[in-house]
PDB file of C-alpha atoms in Angstrom:
ATOM      1  CA  UNK O   1     -16.715   6.141   0.572  1.00 95.00           C
ATOM      2  CA  UNK O   2     -13.060   5.514  -0.397  1.00 97.00           C
ATOM      3  CA  UNK O   3     -11.202   1.870   1.094  1.00 98.00           C
ATOM      4  CA  UNK O   4      -7.073   2.160   1.607  1.00 98.00           C
ATOM      5  CA  UNK O   5      -6.279  -1.105   2.186  1.00 98.00           C
ATOM      6  CA  UNK O   6      -2.644  -2.514   2.993  1.00 98.00           C
ATOM      7  CA  UNK O   7      -1.532  -5.631   2.925  1.00 98.00           C
ATOM      8  CA  UNK O   8       1.784  -7.158   3.998  1.00 97.00           C
ATOM      9  CA  UNK O   9       3.461 -10.245   4.309  1.00 97.00           C
ATOM     10  CA  UNK O  10       3.502 -11.544   8.491  1.00 97.00           C
ATOM     11  CA  UNK O  11       6.979 -10.300   9.777  1.00 94.00           C
ATOM     12  CA  UNK O  12       8.017 -14.200  10.120  1.00 94.00           C
ATOM     13  CA  UNK O  13       6.615 -15.222   6.301  1.00 95.00           C
ATOM     14  CA  UNK O  14       9.334 -15.063   4.194  1.00 95.00           C
ATOM     15  CA  UNK O  15       9.643 -12.404   1.315  1.00 96.00           C
ATOM     16  CA  UNK O  16      10.848 -13.758  -1.620  1.00 96.00           C
ATOM     17  CA  UNK O  17       9.536 -10.904  -3.567  1.00 97.00           C
ATOM     18  CA  UNK O  18      10.934  -7.908  -0.724  1.00 97.00           C
ATOM     19  CA  UNK O  19      14.535  -9.962  -0.953  1.00 97.00           C
ATOM     20  CA  UNK O  20      14.456  -9.259  -4.880  1.00 98.00           C
ATOM     21  CA  UNK O  21      14.118  -5.694  -3.917  1.00 98.00           C
ATOM     22  CA  UNK O  22      16.662  -5.798  -1.663  1.00 98.00           C
ATOM     23  CA  UNK O  23      18.930  -6.805  -4.136  1.00 98.00           C
ATOM     24  CA  UNK O  24      17.809  -4.942  -7.114  1.00 98.00           C
ATOM     25  CA  UNK O  25      18.525  -1.471  -5.349  1.00 98.00           C
ATOM     26  CA  UNK O  26      21.860  -2.764  -4.346  1.00 98.00           C
ATOM     27  CA  UNK O  27      22.554  -3.684  -7.187  1.00 98.00           C
ATOM     28  CA  UNK O  28      21.652   0.131  -8.092  1.00 98.00           C
ATOM     29  CA  UNK O  29      23.498   1.626  -5.382  1.00 97.00           C
ATOM     30  CA  UNK O  30      21.279   1.706  -2.493  1.00 98.00           C
ATOM     31  CA  UNK O  31      23.591   0.148  -0.799  1.00 97.00           C
ATOM     32  CA  UNK O  32      22.106   2.434   2.795  1.00 97.00           C
ATOM     33  CA  UNK O  33      19.124  -0.872   2.461  1.00 98.00           C
ATOM     34  CA  UNK O  34      18.757  -2.665   5.203  1.00 97.00           C
ATOM     35  CA  UNK O  35      15.268  -4.521   4.557  1.00 97.00           C
ATOM     36  CA  UNK O  36      12.386  -4.738   2.075  1.00 98.00           C
ATOM     37  CA  UNK O  37       9.281  -6.103   2.343  1.00 97.00           C
ATOM     38  CA  UNK O  38       6.812  -6.052  -0.527  1.00 98.00           C
ATOM     39  CA  UNK O  39       2.590  -6.058  -0.222  1.00 98.00           C
ATOM     40  CA  UNK O  40      -0.540  -4.758  -1.660  1.00 98.00           C
ATOM     41  CA  UNK O  41      -2.186  -1.460  -1.817  1.00 98.00           C
ATOM     42  CA  UNK O  42      -5.711  -2.212  -2.369  1.00 98.00           C
ATOM     43  CA  UNK O  43      -8.762   1.458  -2.781  1.00 97.00           C
ATOM     44  CA  UNK O  44     -11.963  -0.191  -2.916  1.00 98.00           C
ATOM     45  CA  UNK O  45     -14.714   2.780  -3.884  1.00 97.00           C
ATOM     46  CA  UNK O  46     -17.935   1.578  -1.974  1.00 97.00           C
ATOM     47  CA  UNK O  47     -21.418   3.096  -0.808  1.00 96.00           C
ATOM     48  CA  UNK O  48     -22.347   3.023   2.866  1.00 96.00           C
ATOM     49  CA  UNK O  49     -24.526   4.686   4.745  1.00 95.00           C
ATOM     50  CA  UNK O  50     -21.995   5.347   7.749  1.00 95.00           C
ATOM     51  CA  UNK O  51     -17.923   4.597   8.115  1.00 95.00           C
ATOM     52  CA  UNK O  52     -18.785   2.346  11.186  1.00 96.00           C
ATOM     53  CA  UNK O  53     -21.139  -0.240   8.466  1.00 96.00           C
ATOM     54  CA  UNK O  54     -17.875   0.759   5.517  1.00 97.00           C
ATOM     55  CA  UNK O  55     -15.694  -0.086   8.097  1.00 97.00           C
ATOM     56  CA  UNK O  56     -17.945  -3.381   9.331  1.00 98.00           C
ATOM     57  CA  UNK O  57     -18.063  -4.239   5.552  1.00 98.00           C
ATOM     58  CA  UNK O  58     -14.583  -3.788   4.444  1.00 98.00           C
ATOM     59  CA  UNK O  59     -13.108  -5.691   7.582  1.00 98.00           C
ATOM     60  CA  UNK O  60     -15.576  -8.830   6.045  1.00 98.00           C
ATOM     61  CA  UNK O  61     -13.797  -8.104   2.676  1.00 98.00           C
ATOM     62  CA  UNK O  62     -10.340  -8.204   4.167  1.00 98.00           C
ATOM     63  CA  UNK O  63     -11.109 -11.338   5.947  1.00 97.00           C
ATOM     64  CA  UNK O  64     -12.967 -13.222   2.988  1.00 97.00           C
ATOM     65  CA  UNK O  65     -11.121 -12.154  -0.176  1.00 98.00           C
ATOM     66  CA  UNK O  66      -7.989  -9.410  -0.323  1.00 98.00           C
ATOM     67  CA  UNK O  67      -6.170 -10.983   2.292  1.00 98.00           C
ATOM     68  CA  UNK O  68      -4.748 -14.468   3.244  1.00 97.00           C
ATOM     69  CA  UNK O  69      -4.950 -14.643   6.920  1.00 94.00           C
ATOM     70  CA  UNK O  70      -2.771 -17.355   7.140  1.00 96.00           C
ATOM     71  CA  UNK O  71       0.667 -15.575   6.187  1.00 96.00           C
ATOM     72  CA  UNK O  72      -0.612 -11.658   5.748  1.00 97.00           C
ATOM     73  CA  UNK O  73      -2.106  -9.007   7.940  1.00 97.00           C
ATOM     74  CA  UNK O  74      -3.694  -6.480   7.134  1.00 98.00           C
ATOM     75  CA  UNK O  75      -5.208  -3.203   8.173  1.00 97.00           C
ATOM     76  CA  UNK O  76      -7.287   0.198   6.205  1.00 98.00           C
ATOM     77  CA  UNK O  77      -8.676   3.934   6.609  1.00 97.00           C
ATOM     78  CA  UNK O  78     -11.392   4.835   5.269  1.00 97.00           C
ATOM     79  CA  UNK O  79     -11.614   8.715   3.347  1.00 94.00           C
ATOM     80  CA  UNK O  80     -15.173   9.973   2.867  1.00 83.00           C
ATOM     81  CA  UNK O  81     -15.771  13.123   0.889  1.00 60.00           C
ATOM     82  CA  UNK O  82     -12.395  14.186   1.992  1.00 55.00           C
ATOM     83  CA  UNK O  83     -12.467  14.043   5.119  1.00 51.00           C
ATOM     84  CA  UNK O  84      -9.847  11.511   6.655  1.00 50.00           C
ATOM     85  CA  UNK O  85      -9.770   8.958   9.702  1.00 48.00           C
ATOM     86  CA  UNK O  86      -7.757   5.843  10.565  1.00 48.00           C
TER      87      UNK O  86
ATOM     88  CA  UNK Q   1      13.928   5.424   8.894  1.00 95.00           C
ATOM     89  CA  UNK Q   2      11.543   3.491   7.126  1.00 97.00           C
ATOM     90  CA  UNK Q   3       9.640   4.460   3.720  1.00 98.00           C
ATOM     91  CA  UNK Q   4       6.311   3.196   3.396  1.00 98.00           C
ATOM     92  CA  UNK Q   5       5.812   4.082  -0.769  1.00 98.00           C
ATOM     93  CA  UNK Q   6       2.865   3.319  -1.738  1.00 98.00           C
ATOM     94  CA  UNK Q   7       2.632   2.185  -6.243  1.00 98.00           C
ATOM     95  CA  UNK Q   8      -0.586   2.778  -7.839  1.00 97.00           C
ATOM     96  CA  UNK Q   9      -1.695   2.226 -11.880  1.00 97.00           C
ATOM     97  CA  UNK Q  10      -2.581   5.873 -12.707  1.00 97.00           C
ATOM     98  CA  UNK Q  11      -6.102   6.547 -13.166  1.00 94.00           C
ATOM     99  CA  UNK Q  12      -6.336   6.130 -16.920  1.00 94.00           C
ATOM    100  CA  UNK Q  13      -4.081   3.192 -16.864  1.00 95.00           C
ATOM    101  CA  UNK Q  14      -6.265  -0.300 -16.764  1.00 95.00           C
ATOM    102  CA  UNK Q  15      -6.318  -2.942 -13.975  1.00 96.00           C
ATOM    103  CA  UNK Q  16      -7.112  -5.939 -15.057  1.00 96.00           C
ATOM    104  CA  UNK Q  17      -6.376  -7.208 -11.312  1.00 97.00           C
ATOM    105  CA  UNK Q  18      -8.888  -4.179 -10.075  1.00 97.00           C
ATOM    106  CA  UNK Q  19     -11.053  -5.298 -12.522  1.00 97.00           C
ATOM    107  CA  UNK Q  20     -11.086  -9.629 -11.252  1.00 98.00           C
ATOM    108  CA  UNK Q  21     -10.506  -8.416  -7.484  1.00 98.00           C
ATOM    109  CA  UNK Q  22     -14.130  -5.868  -7.897  1.00 98.00           C
ATOM    110  CA  UNK Q  23     -16.249  -9.017  -9.842  1.00 98.00           C
ATOM    111  CA  UNK Q  24     -14.658 -11.605  -6.375  1.00 98.00           C
ATOM    112  CA  UNK Q  25     -16.163  -9.058  -3.799  1.00 98.00           C
ATOM    113  CA  UNK Q  26     -19.105  -9.101  -6.014  1.00 98.00           C
ATOM    114  CA  UNK Q  27     -19.367 -12.404  -6.293  1.00 98.00           C
ATOM    115  CA  UNK Q  28     -19.368 -12.682  -2.055  1.00 98.00           C
ATOM    116  CA  UNK Q  29     -21.891 -10.463  -2.188  1.00 97.00           C
ATOM    117  CA  UNK Q  30     -19.950  -6.731  -1.894  1.00 98.00           C
ATOM    118  CA  UNK Q  31     -21.824  -5.379  -4.501  1.00 97.00           C
ATOM    119  CA  UNK Q  32     -22.069  -1.955  -2.744  1.00 97.00           C
ATOM    120  CA  UNK Q  33     -17.733  -1.644  -4.562  1.00 98.00           C
ATOM    121  CA  UNK Q  34     -18.100   0.576  -6.872  1.00 97.00           C
ATOM    122  CA  UNK Q  35     -14.737   0.331  -8.077  1.00 97.00           C
ATOM    123  CA  UNK Q  36     -11.107  -1.286  -6.966  1.00 98.00           C
ATOM    124  CA  UNK Q  37      -7.453  -0.139  -8.107  1.00 97.00           C
ATOM    125  CA  UNK Q  38      -4.891  -2.554  -6.826  1.00 98.00           C
ATOM    126  CA  UNK Q  39      -1.357  -1.187  -6.103  1.00 98.00           C
ATOM    127  CA  UNK Q  40       1.640  -2.282  -4.306  1.00 98.00           C
ATOM    128  CA  UNK Q  41       3.083  -1.515  -0.841  1.00 98.00           C
ATOM    129  CA  UNK Q  42       6.393  -1.341  -0.234  1.00 98.00           C
ATOM    130  CA  UNK Q  43       8.105  -1.227   3.281  1.00 97.00           C
ATOM    131  CA  UNK Q  44      11.736  -0.246   2.621  1.00 98.00           C
ATOM    132  CA  UNK Q  45      13.921   0.224   5.872  1.00 97.00           C
ATOM    133  CA  UNK Q  46      17.017   2.022   5.114  1.00 97.00           C
ATOM    134  CA  UNK Q  47      20.216   3.988   7.180  1.00 96.00           C
ATOM    135  CA  UNK Q  48      20.054   7.942   6.214  1.00 95.00           C
ATOM    136  CA  UNK Q  49      21.339  10.955   7.926  1.00 95.00           C
ATOM    137  CA  UNK Q  50      18.563  13.122   8.157  1.00 95.00           C
ATOM    138  CA  UNK Q  51      14.970  12.500   7.286  1.00 95.00           C
ATOM    139  CA  UNK Q  52      15.205  15.375   4.315  1.00 96.00           C
ATOM    140  CA  UNK Q  53      18.056  12.531   2.604  1.00 96.00           C
ATOM    141  CA  UNK Q  54      15.993   9.713   3.227  1.00 97.00           C
ATOM    142  CA  UNK Q  55      13.269  11.526   1.373  1.00 97.00           C
ATOM    143  CA  UNK Q  56      15.900  11.854  -1.459  1.00 98.00           C
ATOM    144  CA  UNK Q  57      17.046   8.670  -1.805  1.00 98.00           C
ATOM    145  CA  UNK Q  58      13.590   6.907  -1.618  1.00 98.00           C
ATOM    146  CA  UNK Q  59      12.578   8.966  -4.153  1.00 98.00           C
ATOM    147  CA  UNK Q  60      15.298   8.048  -6.330  1.00 98.00           C
ATOM    148  CA  UNK Q  61      14.733   4.733  -5.595  1.00 98.00           C
ATOM    149  CA  UNK Q  62      11.011   5.058  -6.727  1.00 98.00           C
ATOM    150  CA  UNK Q  63      12.175   6.823 -10.277  1.00 97.00           C
ATOM    151  CA  UNK Q  64      14.885   3.997 -10.954  1.00 97.00           C
ATOM    152  CA  UNK Q  65      13.449   0.526  -9.663  1.00 98.00           C
ATOM    153  CA  UNK Q  66      10.447   0.609  -7.648  1.00 98.00           C
ATOM    154  CA  UNK Q  67       7.409   2.348  -9.608  1.00 98.00           C
ATOM    155  CA  UNK Q  68       6.840   2.281 -13.550  1.00 97.00           C
ATOM    156  CA  UNK Q  69       6.528   6.047 -14.272  1.00 94.00           C
ATOM    157  CA  UNK Q  70       4.379   5.456 -17.665  1.00 96.00           C
ATOM    158  CA  UNK Q  71       2.250   3.615 -16.387  1.00 96.00           C
ATOM    159  CA  UNK Q  72       2.094   4.113 -12.366  1.00 97.00           C
ATOM    160  CA  UNK Q  73       2.274   6.944 -10.011  1.00 97.00           C
ATOM    161  CA  UNK Q  74       3.867   6.683  -6.564  1.00 98.00           C
ATOM    162  CA  UNK Q  75       3.709   8.712  -2.850  1.00 97.00           C
ATOM    163  CA  UNK Q  76       5.757   7.686   0.291  1.00 98.00           C
ATOM    164  CA  UNK Q  77       5.842   8.727   4.187  1.00 97.00           C
ATOM    165  CA  UNK Q  78       9.034   8.096   5.644  1.00 97.00           C
ATOM    166  CA  UNK Q  79       8.953   6.828   9.255  1.00 94.00           C
ATOM    167  CA  UNK Q  80      11.835   7.722  11.976  1.00 83.00           C
ATOM    168  CA  UNK Q  81      11.724   6.127  15.605  1.00 60.00           C
ATOM    169  CA  UNK Q  82       8.358   5.836  16.097  1.00 54.00           C
ATOM    170  CA  UNK Q  83       7.922   9.424  14.221  1.00 50.00           C
ATOM    171  CA  UNK Q  84       5.414   9.622  11.420  1.00 50.00           C
ATOM    172  CA  UNK Q  85       5.967  12.733   8.919  1.00 48.00           C
ATOM    173  CA  UNK Q  86       4.302  12.477   5.784  1.00 48.00           C
TER     174      UNK Q  86
END
């Protein structure tokens, strides 16, 4: 199975990387951009007996390593043999 | 509208950050993980008269700034007023 994890800065947290990208886009002429937020995308390939179990393990991975829960939110999808579930 | 952009290292490109995360997960006991790839997640809020136009602009942003086409792939979705299209 493959877990597709997205980690984003919480809305209240300052995002200097996003601001820099926004300025870069503006200087390239993309002035219609009002906001940019930059996060991480992490693809985890794992073996699990069921999707339910995979979901629990990936949740634990996020809490222990992949996301910093003080300043970041996360969500993920599990993909299994070409099937796609949210 | 909001464009949700995912930028990933191309499959043939070495991903040291992914390898480090994989080792970190293994040392925490997540030994069922066979591979980790780390990319970027970028949320761009923009004004556009239509989804078609938004799509063209975001494609241009990716090619000019958000992704390095030599080593990275990208894909994105446009969200519009709660609606969700791939």
